[in-house]
Short mmCIF file of C-alpha atoms and ligand atoms in Angstrom, two decimals:
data_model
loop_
_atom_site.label_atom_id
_atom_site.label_comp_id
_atom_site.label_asym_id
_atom_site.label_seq_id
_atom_site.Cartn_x
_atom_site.Cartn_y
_atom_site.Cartn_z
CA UNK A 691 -53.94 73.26 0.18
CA UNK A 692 -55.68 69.89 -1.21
CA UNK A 693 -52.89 67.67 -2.27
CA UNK A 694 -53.09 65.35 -4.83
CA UNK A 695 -52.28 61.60 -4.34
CA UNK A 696 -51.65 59.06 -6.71
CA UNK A 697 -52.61 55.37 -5.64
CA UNK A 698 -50.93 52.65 -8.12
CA UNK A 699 -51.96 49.24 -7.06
CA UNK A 700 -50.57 46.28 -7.82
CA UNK A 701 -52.37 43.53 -6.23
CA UNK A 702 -51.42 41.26 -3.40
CA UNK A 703 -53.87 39.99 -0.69
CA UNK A 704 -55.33 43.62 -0.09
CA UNK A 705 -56.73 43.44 -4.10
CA UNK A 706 -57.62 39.21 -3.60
CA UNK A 707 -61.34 37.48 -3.53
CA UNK A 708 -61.90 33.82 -3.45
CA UNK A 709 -61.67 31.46 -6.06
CA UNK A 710 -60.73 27.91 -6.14
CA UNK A 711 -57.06 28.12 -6.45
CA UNK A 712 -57.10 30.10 -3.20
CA UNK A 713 -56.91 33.74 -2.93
CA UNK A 714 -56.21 35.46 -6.02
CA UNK A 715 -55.65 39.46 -6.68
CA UNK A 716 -58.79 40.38 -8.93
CA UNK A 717 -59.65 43.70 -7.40
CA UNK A 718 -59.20 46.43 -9.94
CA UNK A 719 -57.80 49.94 -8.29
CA UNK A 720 -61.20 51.46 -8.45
CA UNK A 721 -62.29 48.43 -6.26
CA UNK A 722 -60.07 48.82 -4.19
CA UNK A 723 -60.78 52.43 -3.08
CA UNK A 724 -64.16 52.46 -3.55
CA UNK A 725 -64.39 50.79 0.23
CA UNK A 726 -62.60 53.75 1.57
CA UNK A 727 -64.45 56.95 2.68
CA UNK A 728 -62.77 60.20 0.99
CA UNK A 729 -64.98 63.05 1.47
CA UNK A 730 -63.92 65.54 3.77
CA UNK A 731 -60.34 64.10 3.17
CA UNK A 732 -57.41 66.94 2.95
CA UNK A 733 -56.50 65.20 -0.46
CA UNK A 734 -57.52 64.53 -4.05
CA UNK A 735 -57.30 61.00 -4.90
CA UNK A 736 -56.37 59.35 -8.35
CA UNK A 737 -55.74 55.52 -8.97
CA UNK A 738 -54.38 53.63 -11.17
CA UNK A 739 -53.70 49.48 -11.94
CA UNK A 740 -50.22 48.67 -12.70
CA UNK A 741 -50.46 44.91 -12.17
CA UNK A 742 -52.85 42.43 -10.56
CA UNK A 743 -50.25 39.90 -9.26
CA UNK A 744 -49.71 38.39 -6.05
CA UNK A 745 -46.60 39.90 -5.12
CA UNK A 746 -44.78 35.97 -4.81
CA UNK A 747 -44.96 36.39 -8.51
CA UNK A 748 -43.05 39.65 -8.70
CA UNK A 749 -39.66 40.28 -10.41
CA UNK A 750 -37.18 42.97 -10.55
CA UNK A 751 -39.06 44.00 -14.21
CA UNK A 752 -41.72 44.96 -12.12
CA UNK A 753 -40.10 46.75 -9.54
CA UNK A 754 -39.17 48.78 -12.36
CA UNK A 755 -42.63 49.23 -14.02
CA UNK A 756 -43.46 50.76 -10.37
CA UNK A 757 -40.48 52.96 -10.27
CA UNK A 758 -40.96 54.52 -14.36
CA UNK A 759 -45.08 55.24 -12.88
CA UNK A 760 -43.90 57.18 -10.20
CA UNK A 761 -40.81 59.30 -11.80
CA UNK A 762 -43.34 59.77 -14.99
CA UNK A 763 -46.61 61.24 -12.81
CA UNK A 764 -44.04 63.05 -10.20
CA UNK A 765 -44.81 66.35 -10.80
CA UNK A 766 -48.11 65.75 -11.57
CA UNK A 767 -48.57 64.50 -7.87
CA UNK A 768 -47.77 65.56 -3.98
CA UNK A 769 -47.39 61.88 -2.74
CA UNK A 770 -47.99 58.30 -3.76
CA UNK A 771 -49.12 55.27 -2.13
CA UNK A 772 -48.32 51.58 -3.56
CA UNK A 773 -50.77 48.91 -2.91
CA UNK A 774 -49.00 46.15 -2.65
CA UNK A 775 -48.91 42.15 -1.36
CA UNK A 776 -46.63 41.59 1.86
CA UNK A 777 -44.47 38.77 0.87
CA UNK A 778 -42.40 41.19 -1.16
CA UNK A 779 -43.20 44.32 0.02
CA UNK A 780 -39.50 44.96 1.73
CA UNK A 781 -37.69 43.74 -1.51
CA UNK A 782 -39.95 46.50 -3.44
CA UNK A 783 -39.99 49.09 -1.16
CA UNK A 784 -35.97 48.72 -0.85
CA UNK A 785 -36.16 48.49 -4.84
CA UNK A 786 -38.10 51.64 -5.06
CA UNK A 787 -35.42 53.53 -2.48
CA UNK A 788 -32.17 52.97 -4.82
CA UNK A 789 -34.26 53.62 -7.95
CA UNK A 790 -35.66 56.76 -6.96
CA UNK A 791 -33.47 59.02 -4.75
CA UNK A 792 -33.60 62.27 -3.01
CA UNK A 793 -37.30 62.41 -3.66
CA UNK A 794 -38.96 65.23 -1.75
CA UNK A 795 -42.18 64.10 -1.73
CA UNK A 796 -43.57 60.30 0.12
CA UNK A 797 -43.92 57.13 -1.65
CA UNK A 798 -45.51 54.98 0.82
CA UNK A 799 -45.89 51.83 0.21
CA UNK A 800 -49.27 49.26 1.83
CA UNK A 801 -50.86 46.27 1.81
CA UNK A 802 -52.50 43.94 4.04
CA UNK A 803 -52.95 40.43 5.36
CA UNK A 804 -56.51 40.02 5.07
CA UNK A 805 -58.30 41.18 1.81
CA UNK A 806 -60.05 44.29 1.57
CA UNK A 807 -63.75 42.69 1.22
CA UNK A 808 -63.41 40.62 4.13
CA UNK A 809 -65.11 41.41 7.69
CA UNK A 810 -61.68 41.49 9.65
CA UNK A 811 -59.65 43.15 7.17
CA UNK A 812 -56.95 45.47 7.84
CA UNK A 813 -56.69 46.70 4.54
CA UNK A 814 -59.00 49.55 5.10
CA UNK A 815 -56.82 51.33 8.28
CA UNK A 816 -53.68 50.59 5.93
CA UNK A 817 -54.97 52.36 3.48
CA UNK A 818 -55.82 55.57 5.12
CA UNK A 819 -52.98 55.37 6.76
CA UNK A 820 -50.87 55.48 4.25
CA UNK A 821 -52.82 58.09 2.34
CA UNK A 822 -52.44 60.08 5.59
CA UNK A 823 -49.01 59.66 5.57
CA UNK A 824 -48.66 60.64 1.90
CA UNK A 825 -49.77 63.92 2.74
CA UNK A 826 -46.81 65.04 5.04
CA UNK A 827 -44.21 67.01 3.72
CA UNK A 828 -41.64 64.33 3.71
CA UNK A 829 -39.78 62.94 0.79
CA UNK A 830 -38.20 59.28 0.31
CA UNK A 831 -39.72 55.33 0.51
CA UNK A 832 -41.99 54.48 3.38
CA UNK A 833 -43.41 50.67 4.41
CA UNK A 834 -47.31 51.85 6.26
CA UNK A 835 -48.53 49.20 8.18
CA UNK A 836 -50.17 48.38 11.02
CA UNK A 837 -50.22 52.00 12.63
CA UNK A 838 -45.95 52.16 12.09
CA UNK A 839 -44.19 54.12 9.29
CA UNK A 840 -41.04 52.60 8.38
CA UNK A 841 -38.09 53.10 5.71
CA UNK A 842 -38.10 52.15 2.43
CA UNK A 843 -34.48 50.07 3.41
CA UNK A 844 -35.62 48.90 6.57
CA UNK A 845 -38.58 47.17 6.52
CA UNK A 846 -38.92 43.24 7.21
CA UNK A 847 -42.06 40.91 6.97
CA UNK A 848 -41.63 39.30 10.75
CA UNK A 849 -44.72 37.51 10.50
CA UNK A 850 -47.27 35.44 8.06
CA UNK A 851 -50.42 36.04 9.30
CA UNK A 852 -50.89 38.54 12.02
CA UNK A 853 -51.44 42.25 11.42
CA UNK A 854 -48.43 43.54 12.49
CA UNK A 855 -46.13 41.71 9.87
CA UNK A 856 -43.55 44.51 9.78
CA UNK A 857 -41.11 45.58 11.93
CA UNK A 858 -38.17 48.28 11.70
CA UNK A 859 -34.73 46.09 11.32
CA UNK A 860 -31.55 48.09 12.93
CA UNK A 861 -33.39 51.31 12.47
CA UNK A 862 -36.00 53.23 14.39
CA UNK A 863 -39.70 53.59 13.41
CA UNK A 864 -40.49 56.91 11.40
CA UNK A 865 -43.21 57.54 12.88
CA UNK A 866 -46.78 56.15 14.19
CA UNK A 867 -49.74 56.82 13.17
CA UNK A 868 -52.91 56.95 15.28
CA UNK A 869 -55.55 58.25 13.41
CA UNK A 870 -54.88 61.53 12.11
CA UNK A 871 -52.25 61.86 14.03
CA UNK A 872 -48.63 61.12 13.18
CA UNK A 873 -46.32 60.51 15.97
CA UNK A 874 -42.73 61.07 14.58
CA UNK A 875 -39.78 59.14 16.26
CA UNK A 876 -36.94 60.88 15.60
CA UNK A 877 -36.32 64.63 13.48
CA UNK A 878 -36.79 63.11 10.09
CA UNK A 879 -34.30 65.00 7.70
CA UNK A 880 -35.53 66.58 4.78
CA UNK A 881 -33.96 65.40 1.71
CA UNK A 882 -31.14 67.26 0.12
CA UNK A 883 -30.45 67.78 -3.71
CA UNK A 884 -32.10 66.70 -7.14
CA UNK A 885 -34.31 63.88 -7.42
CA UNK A 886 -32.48 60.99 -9.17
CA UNK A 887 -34.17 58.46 -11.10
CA UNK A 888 -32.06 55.14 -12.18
CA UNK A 889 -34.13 51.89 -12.60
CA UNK A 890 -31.36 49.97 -14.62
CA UNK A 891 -31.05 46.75 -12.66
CA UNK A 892 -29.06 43.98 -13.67
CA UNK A 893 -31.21 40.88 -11.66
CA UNK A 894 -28.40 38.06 -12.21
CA UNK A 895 -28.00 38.07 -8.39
CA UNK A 896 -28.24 34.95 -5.87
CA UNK A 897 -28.98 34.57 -2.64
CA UNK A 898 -27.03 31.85 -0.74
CA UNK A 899 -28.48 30.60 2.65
CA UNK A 900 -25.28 28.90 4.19
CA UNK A 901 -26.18 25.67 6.67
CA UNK A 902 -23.29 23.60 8.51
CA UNK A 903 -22.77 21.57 5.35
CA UNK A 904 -23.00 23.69 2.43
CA UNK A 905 -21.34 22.30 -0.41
CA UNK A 906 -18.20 24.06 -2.29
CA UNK A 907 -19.36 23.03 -5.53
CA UNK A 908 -22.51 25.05 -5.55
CA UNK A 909 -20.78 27.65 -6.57
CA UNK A 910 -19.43 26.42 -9.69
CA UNK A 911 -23.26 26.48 -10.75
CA UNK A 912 -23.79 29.76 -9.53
CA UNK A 913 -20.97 30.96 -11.58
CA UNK A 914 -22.29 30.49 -14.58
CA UNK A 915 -25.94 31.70 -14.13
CA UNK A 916 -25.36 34.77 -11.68
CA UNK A 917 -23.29 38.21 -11.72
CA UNK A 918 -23.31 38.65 -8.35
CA UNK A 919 -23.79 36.42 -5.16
CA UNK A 920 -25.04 37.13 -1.54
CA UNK A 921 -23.87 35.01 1.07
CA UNK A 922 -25.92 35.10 4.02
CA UNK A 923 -23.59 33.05 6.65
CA UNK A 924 -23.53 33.02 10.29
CA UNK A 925 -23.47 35.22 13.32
CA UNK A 926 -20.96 38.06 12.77
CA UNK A 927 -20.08 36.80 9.27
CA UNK A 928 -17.87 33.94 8.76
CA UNK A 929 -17.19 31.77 6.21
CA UNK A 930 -16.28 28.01 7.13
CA UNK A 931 -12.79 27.20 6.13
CA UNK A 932 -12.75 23.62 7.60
CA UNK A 933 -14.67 20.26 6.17
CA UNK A 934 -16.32 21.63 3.41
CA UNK A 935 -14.07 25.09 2.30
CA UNK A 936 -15.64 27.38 1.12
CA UNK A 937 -12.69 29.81 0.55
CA UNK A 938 -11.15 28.72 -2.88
CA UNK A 939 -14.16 28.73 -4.52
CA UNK A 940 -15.47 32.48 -3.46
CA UNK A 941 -11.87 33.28 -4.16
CA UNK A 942 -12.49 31.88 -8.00
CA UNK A 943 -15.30 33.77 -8.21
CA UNK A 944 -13.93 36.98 -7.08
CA UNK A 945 -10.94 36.41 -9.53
CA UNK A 946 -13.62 35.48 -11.98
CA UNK A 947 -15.10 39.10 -11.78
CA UNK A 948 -18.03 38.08 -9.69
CA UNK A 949 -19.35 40.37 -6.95
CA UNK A 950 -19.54 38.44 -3.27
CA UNK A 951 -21.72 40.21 -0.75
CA UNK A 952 -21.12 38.52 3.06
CA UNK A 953 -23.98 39.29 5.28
CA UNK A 954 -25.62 37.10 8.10
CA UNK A 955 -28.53 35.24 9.14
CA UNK A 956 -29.02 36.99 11.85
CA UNK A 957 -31.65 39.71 11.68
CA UNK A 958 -30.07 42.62 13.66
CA UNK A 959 -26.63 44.60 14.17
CA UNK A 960 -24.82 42.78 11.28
CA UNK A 961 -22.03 41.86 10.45
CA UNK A 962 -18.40 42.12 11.64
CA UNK A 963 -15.74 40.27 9.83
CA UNK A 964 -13.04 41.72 11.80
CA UNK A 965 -14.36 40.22 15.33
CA UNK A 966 -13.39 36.71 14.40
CA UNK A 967 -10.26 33.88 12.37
CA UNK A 968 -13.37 32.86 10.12
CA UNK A 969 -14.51 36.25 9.28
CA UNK A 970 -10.79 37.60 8.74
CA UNK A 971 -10.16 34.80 6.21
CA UNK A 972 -12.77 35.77 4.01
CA UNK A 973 -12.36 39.38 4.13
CA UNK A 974 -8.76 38.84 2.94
CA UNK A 975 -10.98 38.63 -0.42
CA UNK A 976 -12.34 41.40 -2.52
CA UNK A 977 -15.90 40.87 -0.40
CA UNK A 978 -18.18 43.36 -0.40
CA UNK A 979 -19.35 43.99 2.93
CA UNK A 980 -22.93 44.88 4.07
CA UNK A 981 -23.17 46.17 7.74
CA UNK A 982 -26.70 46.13 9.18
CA UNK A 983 -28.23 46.12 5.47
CA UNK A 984 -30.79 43.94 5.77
CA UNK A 985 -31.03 40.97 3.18
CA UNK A 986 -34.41 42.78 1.02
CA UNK A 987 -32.08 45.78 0.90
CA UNK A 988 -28.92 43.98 -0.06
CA UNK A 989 -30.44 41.84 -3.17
CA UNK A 990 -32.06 45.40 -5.04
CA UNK A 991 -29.04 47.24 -4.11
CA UNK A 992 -26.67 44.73 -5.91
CA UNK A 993 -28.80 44.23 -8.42
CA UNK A 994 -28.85 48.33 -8.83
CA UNK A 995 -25.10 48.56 -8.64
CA UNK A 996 -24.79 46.08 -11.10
CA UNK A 997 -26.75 47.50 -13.60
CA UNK A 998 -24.41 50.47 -13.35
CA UNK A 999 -21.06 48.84 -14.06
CA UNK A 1000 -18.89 45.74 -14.52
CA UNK A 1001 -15.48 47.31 -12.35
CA UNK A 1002 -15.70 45.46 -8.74
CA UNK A 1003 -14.17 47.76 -7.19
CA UNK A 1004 -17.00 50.20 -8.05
CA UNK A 1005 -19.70 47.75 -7.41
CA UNK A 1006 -18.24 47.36 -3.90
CA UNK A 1007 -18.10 51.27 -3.40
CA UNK A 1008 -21.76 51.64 -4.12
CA UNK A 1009 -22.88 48.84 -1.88
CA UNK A 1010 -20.33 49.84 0.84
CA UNK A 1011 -22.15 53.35 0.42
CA UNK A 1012 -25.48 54.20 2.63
CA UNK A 1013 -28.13 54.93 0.32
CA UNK A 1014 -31.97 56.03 2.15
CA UNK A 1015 -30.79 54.97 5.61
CA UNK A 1016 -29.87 51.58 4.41
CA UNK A 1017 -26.83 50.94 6.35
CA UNK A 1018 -25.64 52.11 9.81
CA UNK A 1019 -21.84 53.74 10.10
CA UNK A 1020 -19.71 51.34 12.24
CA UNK A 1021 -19.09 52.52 15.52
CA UNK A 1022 -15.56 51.74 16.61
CA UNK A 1023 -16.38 49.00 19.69
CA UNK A 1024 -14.06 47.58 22.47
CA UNK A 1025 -14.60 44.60 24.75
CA UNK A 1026 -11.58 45.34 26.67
CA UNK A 1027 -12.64 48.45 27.74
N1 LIG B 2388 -50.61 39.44 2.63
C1 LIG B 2388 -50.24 39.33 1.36
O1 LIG B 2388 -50.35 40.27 0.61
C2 LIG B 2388 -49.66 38.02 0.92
C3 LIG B 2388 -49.76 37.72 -0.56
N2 LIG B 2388 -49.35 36.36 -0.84
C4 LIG B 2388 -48.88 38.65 -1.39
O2 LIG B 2388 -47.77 38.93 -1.03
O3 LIG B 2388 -49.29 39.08 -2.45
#
């Protein structure tokens, strides 16, 4: 049966000419696929322009003009593919997996690093791929780049300029593609239950880099502008209680209603407050923890939670919860052993 796919581009460096700012998105989304070959292709293809913006430029109001284009044409459509810059494609793509749930058909989201128009572009192979991919009878968020499938959650830009600037962060691949052929990695579930659609964010949330040195007092600024904070510290997940403290101030905050994520710098296996004195301190706190998440997951999910309710303790319980593979289960470990 011919399926029907719905491209919605939004620009990036796969939509971008020349100009004398640099490169700019320009391409419109009829551009854009008319340098792809679609005859004697298993699928009918419709496009549409949602925005032309580099995606440096894009906000959580867009993520949700993405998400309201895809729950509105859903029936309408077998799969969708979002063409998208790759500075911001894990934020979106994690954006995309909290606002739209249990979907049973793919939302694949592409880009590339060279634009489409130009001799060495990759944009072409990312774009077939990930119409290929949108034709499988699998349902949630997918990253397609470079040949790899990955999850909506788990996708992180590794790298500026070469062609493989996504990898798979504490999570296996999906799948490869070669060609037609897709090469799955593991059984990929089906989903399970009603599709849910929720794209009330709440985007007063801040990310907080900690360095040896970090002042205290930043947080009495962040107070009053932000809802929610993420603290990406060190390692397993500490929080430095000597010098400059830290600890009275996330405690004000937490008294003062604010949600505190703790996550670390560290791209893979998470955090682990329990392992060490400077992780246990802080977790004597209302913290919310984040596992494995990784940070593009963490700052949509909070900012999803948030635009569900004010309690805390709620807020915590949805981030604490995996949503689309976001977040591994903690295995009980032992060094002793
Ligand atoms: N390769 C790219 O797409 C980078 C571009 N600056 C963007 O994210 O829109």
């Amino acid at each position: 049966m011919m399926k029907k796919i719905l491209l919605l581009a939004t620009g990036g460096t796969i939509a971008s000419v020349p100009s004398e700012e640099g490169l700019t998105p320009k391409l419109t989304a009829k551009e854009l696929t008319s340098y792809i070959t679609i005859d004697n292709q298993p699928y009918r293809l419709h496009s549409q322009i949602l925005m032309n913006i580099d995606s440096t430029n894009m906000q959580p109001e867009h993520w949700r003009d993405i998400a309201e284009a895809i729950y509105t044409h859903y029936d309408q459509y077998d799969g969708f593919v979002v063409t998208h810059g790759t500075d911001t494609m894990a934020y979106t793509a994690a954006a995309l997996s909290y606002m739209i749930q249990n979907s049973h058909k793919p939302i694949v989201l592409t880009g590339s690093q060279v634009p489409i128009g130009f001799p060495k572009t990759d944009a072409k192979k990312n774009i077939r791929d990930a119409l290929r991919f949108a034709c499988e009878d699998v349902g949630g968020v997918f990253v397609v780049f470079d040949g790899r499938v990955i999850l909506g959650t788990r996708a992180v830009k590794m790298r500026t300029k070469s062609y493989d600037a996504f990898e798979s962060i504490n999570h296996p691949y999906v799948a490869y593609i070669h060609g037609e052929t897709i090469d799955y990695q593991y059984e990929f579930p089906k989903p399970s239950g009603k599709l849910q659609f929720d794209a009330s964010l709440c985007p007063d949330v801040f990310l907080l880099k900690l360095h040896p040195g970090t002042k205290p007092e930043i947080f009495d600024y962040i107070r009053h502008l932000y809802r929610g904070v993420i603290i990406e510290s060190f390692g397993s997940g500490g929080v430095p209680f000597q010098g400059r403290n830290l600890l009275p101030k996330i405690k004000e905050l937490i008294d003062d209603g604010m949600a505190v994520v703790i996550t670390t710098q560290c791209l893979e296996e998470g955090e682990d407050l329990t392992l060490y004195e400077v992780g246990r301190k802080v977790a004597q706190n209302t913290v919310i923890l984040s596992g494995d998440m990784n940070t593009e997951a963490i700052v949509p999910k909070l900012m999803w939670a948030l635009g569900k309710t004010t309690n805390l303790l709620d807020i915590k319980n949805l981030m604490e919860t995996p949503i689309a593979n976001d977040m591994t289960q903690k295995q009980e470990e032992s060094w002793d052993a």
